Short mmCIF file of C-alpha atoms in Angstrom, two decimals:
data_model
loop_
_atom_site.label_atom_id
_atom_site.label_comp_id
_atom_site.label_asym_id
_atom_site.label_seq_id
_atom_site.Cartn_x
_atom_site.Cartn_y
_atom_site.Cartn_z
CA VAL A 13 0.00 -0.07 -0.02
CA GLY A 14 1.78 3.29 -1.20
CA VAL A 15 0.70 5.32 1.70
CA GLN A 16 2.57 3.41 4.30
CA PRO A 17 5.59 5.37 5.36
CA PHE A 18 7.79 2.42 6.11
CA GLY A 19 7.79 1.23 2.39
CA GLY A 20 4.97 -1.18 1.81
CA GLN A 21 4.75 -3.38 -1.52
CA GLY A 22 7.16 -5.76 0.01
CA LEU A 23 9.90 -3.04 0.61
CA SER A 24 9.84 -3.06 4.27
CA GLY A 25 10.47 -5.86 6.66
CA THR A 26 9.15 -9.38 5.60
CA GLY A 27 6.48 -8.39 3.15
CA PRO A 28 3.70 -5.95 2.33
CA LYS A 29 2.76 -5.87 6.16
CA ALA A 30 -0.66 -3.62 6.33
CA GLY A 31 -1.54 -4.28 2.86
CA GLY A 32 -5.00 -4.23 1.48
CA PRO A 33 -7.99 -6.67 1.05
CA LEU A 34 -6.27 -8.85 -1.48
CA TYR A 35 -3.11 -9.20 0.66
CA LEU A 36 -5.63 -10.46 3.68
CA TYR A 37 -6.96 -13.04 1.22
CA ARG A 38 -3.40 -14.61 0.92
CA LEU A 39 -3.36 -15.48 4.51
CA LEU A 40 -6.31 -17.89 4.10
CA LYS A 41 -5.52 -21.43 3.23
CA ALA A 42 -8.27 -21.38 0.49
CA ALA A 43 -9.40 -17.98 -0.91
CA PRO A 44 -12.82 -17.44 -2.52
CA ASP A 45 -13.14 -17.96 -6.12
CA ALA A 46 -13.33 -15.24 -8.73
CA LEU A 47 -12.20 -12.50 -6.13
CA LEU A 48 -13.01 -9.04 -7.59
CA ALA A 49 -14.02 -10.93 -11.04
CA GLY A 50 -14.84 -8.23 -13.60
CA ALA A 51 -14.26 -5.38 -11.41
CA GLY A 52 -11.54 -3.91 -13.57
CA ARG A 53 -12.06 -0.94 -15.90
CA GLN A 54 -9.34 -1.78 -18.40
CA VAL A 55 -8.73 -4.51 -20.99
CA ALA A 56 -5.25 -5.05 -21.88
CA SER A 57 -4.92 -4.79 -25.73
CA ALA A 58 -2.02 -7.10 -25.69
CA ALA A 59 -4.18 -9.82 -23.99
CA ARG A 60 -6.79 -9.43 -26.88
CA LEU A 61 -3.91 -9.87 -29.44
CA TRP A 62 -2.78 -13.01 -27.55
CA LEU A 63 -6.48 -14.43 -27.36
CA ALA A 64 -6.82 -13.80 -31.18
CA ARG A 65 -3.46 -15.86 -31.84
CA LEU A 66 -4.58 -18.73 -29.56
CA THR A 67 -7.94 -18.77 -31.14
CA ALA A 68 -6.45 -18.65 -34.79
CA SER A 69 -4.39 -21.67 -33.89
CA GLY A 70 -7.24 -23.44 -32.36
CA SER A 71 -5.52 -23.70 -29.01
CA ARG A 72 -7.55 -25.29 -26.06
CA ALA A 73 -6.02 -22.47 -23.87
CA ALA A 74 -8.19 -19.83 -25.84
CA PRO A 75 -11.36 -19.98 -24.01
CA ILE A 76 -9.31 -19.98 -20.61
CA CYS A 77 -7.46 -16.89 -21.67
CA ASP A 78 -10.91 -15.53 -22.84
CA ALA A 79 -12.34 -16.00 -19.40
CA MET A 80 -9.18 -14.38 -17.72
CA ILE A 81 -9.68 -11.19 -19.70
CA GLY A 82 -13.34 -10.97 -18.62
CA ALA A 83 -12.51 -11.69 -14.89
CA SER A 84 -9.42 -9.46 -14.75
CA PRO A 85 -9.87 -6.78 -12.03
CA LEU A 86 -7.22 -4.58 -13.95
CA GLY A 87 -7.84 -0.74 -13.56
CA MET A 88 -10.13 -1.21 -10.51
CA VAL A 89 -10.61 2.14 -8.86
CA GLU A 90 -12.54 2.51 -5.51
CA GLU A 91 -13.25 5.71 -3.61
CA LEU A 92 -12.83 5.30 0.16
CA PRO A 93 -14.58 7.05 2.78
CA GLY A 94 -12.48 9.69 4.79
CA PRO A 95 -12.69 12.80 6.67
CA VAL A 96 -13.68 16.19 5.38
CA GLY A 97 -10.67 17.68 3.30
CA GLU A 98 -9.25 14.46 2.24
CA ARG A 99 -9.61 12.13 -0.94
CA ASN A 100 -8.86 8.45 -0.41
CA ARG A 101 -8.74 6.17 -3.46
CA TYR A 102 -7.82 2.34 -3.73
CA LEU A 103 -6.42 1.15 -7.03
CA LEU A 104 -5.11 -2.09 -8.59
CA ARG A 105 -2.23 -1.86 -10.84
CA PRO A 106 0.06 -4.45 -12.83
CA ARG A 107 2.87 -5.58 -10.93
CA GLY A 108 5.34 -5.35 -13.83
CA ASP A 109 7.20 -8.53 -15.30
CA VAL A 110 5.90 -11.78 -14.74
CA LEU A 111 8.24 -14.71 -14.98
CA CYS A 112 6.43 -17.76 -16.82
CA ILE A 113 7.94 -21.09 -16.29
CA ALA A 114 6.03 -23.90 -18.08
CA ALA A 115 6.56 -27.55 -18.80
CA THR A 116 3.92 -27.76 -21.56
CA PRO A 117 2.86 -25.51 -24.62
CA PHE A 118 -0.63 -25.30 -23.04
CA GLY A 119 0.66 -24.50 -19.62
CA LEU A 120 2.72 -21.61 -21.12
CA GLU A 121 -0.08 -20.27 -23.16
CA VAL A 122 -2.26 -20.13 -20.26
CA GLN A 123 0.57 -18.29 -18.22
CA ILE A 124 1.14 -15.75 -20.77
CA GLY A 125 -2.67 -15.15 -21.03
CA ALA A 126 -2.70 -14.53 -17.22
CA ALA A 127 0.22 -12.12 -17.35
CA LEU A 128 -1.33 -10.14 -20.12
CA ALA A 129 -4.76 -9.98 -18.80
CA THR A 130 -3.38 -8.06 -15.77
CA GLY A 131 -1.62 -5.82 -17.86
CA ASN A 132 1.81 -7.19 -17.10
CA ARG A 133 4.76 -8.21 -19.31
CA ALA A 134 5.61 -11.71 -19.81
CA ILE A 135 9.05 -12.94 -19.34
CA VAL A 136 9.26 -16.64 -20.64
CA ASP A 137 11.95 -18.71 -19.04
CA GLY A 138 14.26 -20.31 -21.45
CA SER A 139 13.43 -23.73 -20.15
CA SER A 140 9.87 -23.50 -21.24
CA PRO A 141 8.56 -24.66 -24.64
CA LEU A 142 9.47 -21.69 -26.75
CA ALA A 143 7.91 -22.85 -29.99
CA VAL A 144 4.77 -21.35 -28.69
CA LEU A 145 6.32 -18.14 -29.49
CA HIS A 146 7.32 -18.88 -33.13
CA ALA A 147 6.51 -16.02 -35.60
CA LEU A 148 5.45 -13.68 -32.58
CA PRO A 149 4.02 -10.47 -34.09
CA ALA A 150 5.61 -7.08 -33.25
CA GLU A 151 2.87 -6.06 -31.38
CA LEU A 152 3.07 -8.88 -28.98
CA ALA A 153 6.99 -9.03 -29.04
CA GLU A 154 6.69 -5.86 -27.05
CA HIS A 155 4.94 -7.50 -24.23
CA ILE A 156 6.51 -10.94 -24.41
CA SER A 157 10.28 -11.70 -24.09
CA ILE A 158 12.47 -14.71 -23.48
CA ALA A 159 15.06 -15.15 -20.64
CA ARG A 160 17.71 -17.86 -21.41
CA SER A 161 18.86 -17.51 -17.86
CA ARG A 162 16.79 -15.93 -14.92
CA ALA A 163 19.68 -15.59 -12.75
CA HIS A 164 20.01 -11.82 -13.39
CA VAL A 165 16.58 -10.99 -14.78
CA ARG A 166 14.26 -8.81 -12.64
CA PHE A 167 10.77 -9.95 -12.35
CA ASP A 168 7.87 -9.17 -10.02
CA ALA A 169 6.04 -12.42 -10.04
CA VAL A 170 6.22 -15.95 -10.99
CA LEU A 171 4.02 -18.44 -12.75
CA LEU A 172 5.15 -22.27 -12.49
CA GLU A 173 3.92 -25.07 -13.96
CA GLY A 174 5.40 -27.98 -12.01
CA ASP A 175 5.31 -30.68 -9.14
CA GLY A 176 6.16 -30.51 -5.71
CA ASP A 177 9.96 -30.85 -6.12
CA VAL A 178 10.18 -28.17 -8.77
CA GLN A 179 8.07 -25.90 -6.69
CA ARG A 180 10.35 -26.53 -3.45
CA GLN A 181 13.60 -25.89 -5.71
CA LEU A 182 12.06 -22.58 -7.14
CA ALA A 183 10.85 -21.40 -3.98
CA GLY A 184 14.28 -21.60 -2.50
CA GLU A 185 15.81 -20.10 -5.48
CA LEU A 186 13.36 -17.01 -5.08
CA ALA A 187 13.96 -16.88 -1.24
CA ALA A 188 17.78 -16.47 -1.99
CA ARG A 189 17.37 -13.44 -4.21
CA PRO A 190 17.86 -9.98 -2.99
CA GLY A 191 15.32 -7.33 -2.98
CA PRO A 192 11.52 -7.44 -2.48
CA ILE A 193 9.63 -10.56 -1.96
CA VAL A 194 8.49 -12.25 -5.32
CA VAL A 195 5.05 -13.59 -5.23
CA MET A 196 5.14 -17.33 -6.94
CA GLN A 197 1.98 -19.26 -8.02
CA ALA A 198 2.68 -22.92 -8.57
CA ILE A 199 0.46 -25.32 -10.11
CA ALA A 200 1.04 -28.91 -11.22
CA GLY A 201 0.75 -29.86 -14.89
CA ASP A 202 -1.98 -32.35 -14.44
CA ALA A 203 -4.27 -30.06 -12.17
CA LEU A 204 -3.76 -27.21 -14.93
CA ALA A 205 -4.45 -29.34 -17.82
CA GLN A 206 -7.80 -30.91 -16.18
CA GLY A 207 -8.94 -27.48 -15.01
CA ARG A 208 -8.78 -28.13 -11.27
CA GLU A 209 -6.73 -25.13 -10.57
CA ARG A 210 -6.14 -21.84 -12.20
CA TYR A 211 -3.77 -19.10 -11.85
CA ARG A 212 -5.06 -16.22 -9.40
CA LEU A 213 -5.25 -12.97 -11.36
CA GLU A 214 -5.34 -10.69 -8.42
CA TRP A 215 -2.00 -11.95 -7.06
CA LEU A 216 -0.71 -10.26 -10.33
CA LEU A 217 -1.78 -7.03 -9.25
CA LYS A 218 -0.52 -4.51 -6.70
CA GLU A 219 -2.67 -2.64 -4.24
CA ARG A 220 -2.25 1.08 -3.86
CA SER A 221 -4.10 3.62 -1.75
CA ILE A 222 -3.74 7.22 -2.48
CA SER A 223 -4.40 9.96 0.01
CA ILE A 224 -4.82 13.55 -1.19
CA ASN A 225 -5.45 16.54 1.09
CA THR A 226 -8.05 18.53 -0.71
CA ALA A 227 -8.05 21.25 1.92
CA ALA A 228 -5.04 22.76 0.06
CA ALA A 229 -7.29 24.50 -2.16
CA GLY A 230 -5.93 27.44 -3.86
CA GLY A 231 -2.34 25.92 -3.35
CA ASN A 232 -0.69 23.02 -4.99
CA ALA A 233 -2.56 19.99 -3.92
CA SER A 234 -0.07 17.61 -5.43
CA LEU A 235 2.45 18.81 -2.71
CA MET A 236 0.05 17.27 -0.19
CA SER A 237 -0.37 14.09 -2.02
CA ILE A 238 0.85 10.72 -0.63
CA GLY A 239 0.97 7.68 -2.80
#
């Protein structure tokens, strides 16, 4: 939460600390389905282009990506109650760069769809089935890149398709990295292919609260903004 003076957004202590409603849901063993589904005000153009590509190729990931676009809360803005002379807003924004590590073409197509549906850029790990990205048009290439080695690549979230051993190995690797804590979502290949589990879109967004002192009327109100 941007208003926190001690940092927030994973930049202070062990995590987002005060956080917002989405962070609180991460403390549950099982979060409610379709959290904030369709609450967004934006549709990322790259996500539409990716969906069109999947549809044209007959990929079975196409309807899943279509559903993710419709369910994405990207661009959500909520006016919050506050005292007179103050305006408070709650916003959802993309995390930035999402590292996609897939074992199957289907898994990678879904991962890229999730990243783009939430307005992020997709960084595809070099171990993934890269044939999915063959002849990528320039409009999509701006939003999708390949990392031959992730050791020195910066990313803000991770989507993994893999079993328990792979998950534990990657979790240890991420924990050893310097900087803010990176959110990882891991789903076993069978569970993803059979539709038993899906990547949670809200985890690919970051929460921000912005407080503006509107009592500074007649002056430069931006100087009183915290966010």
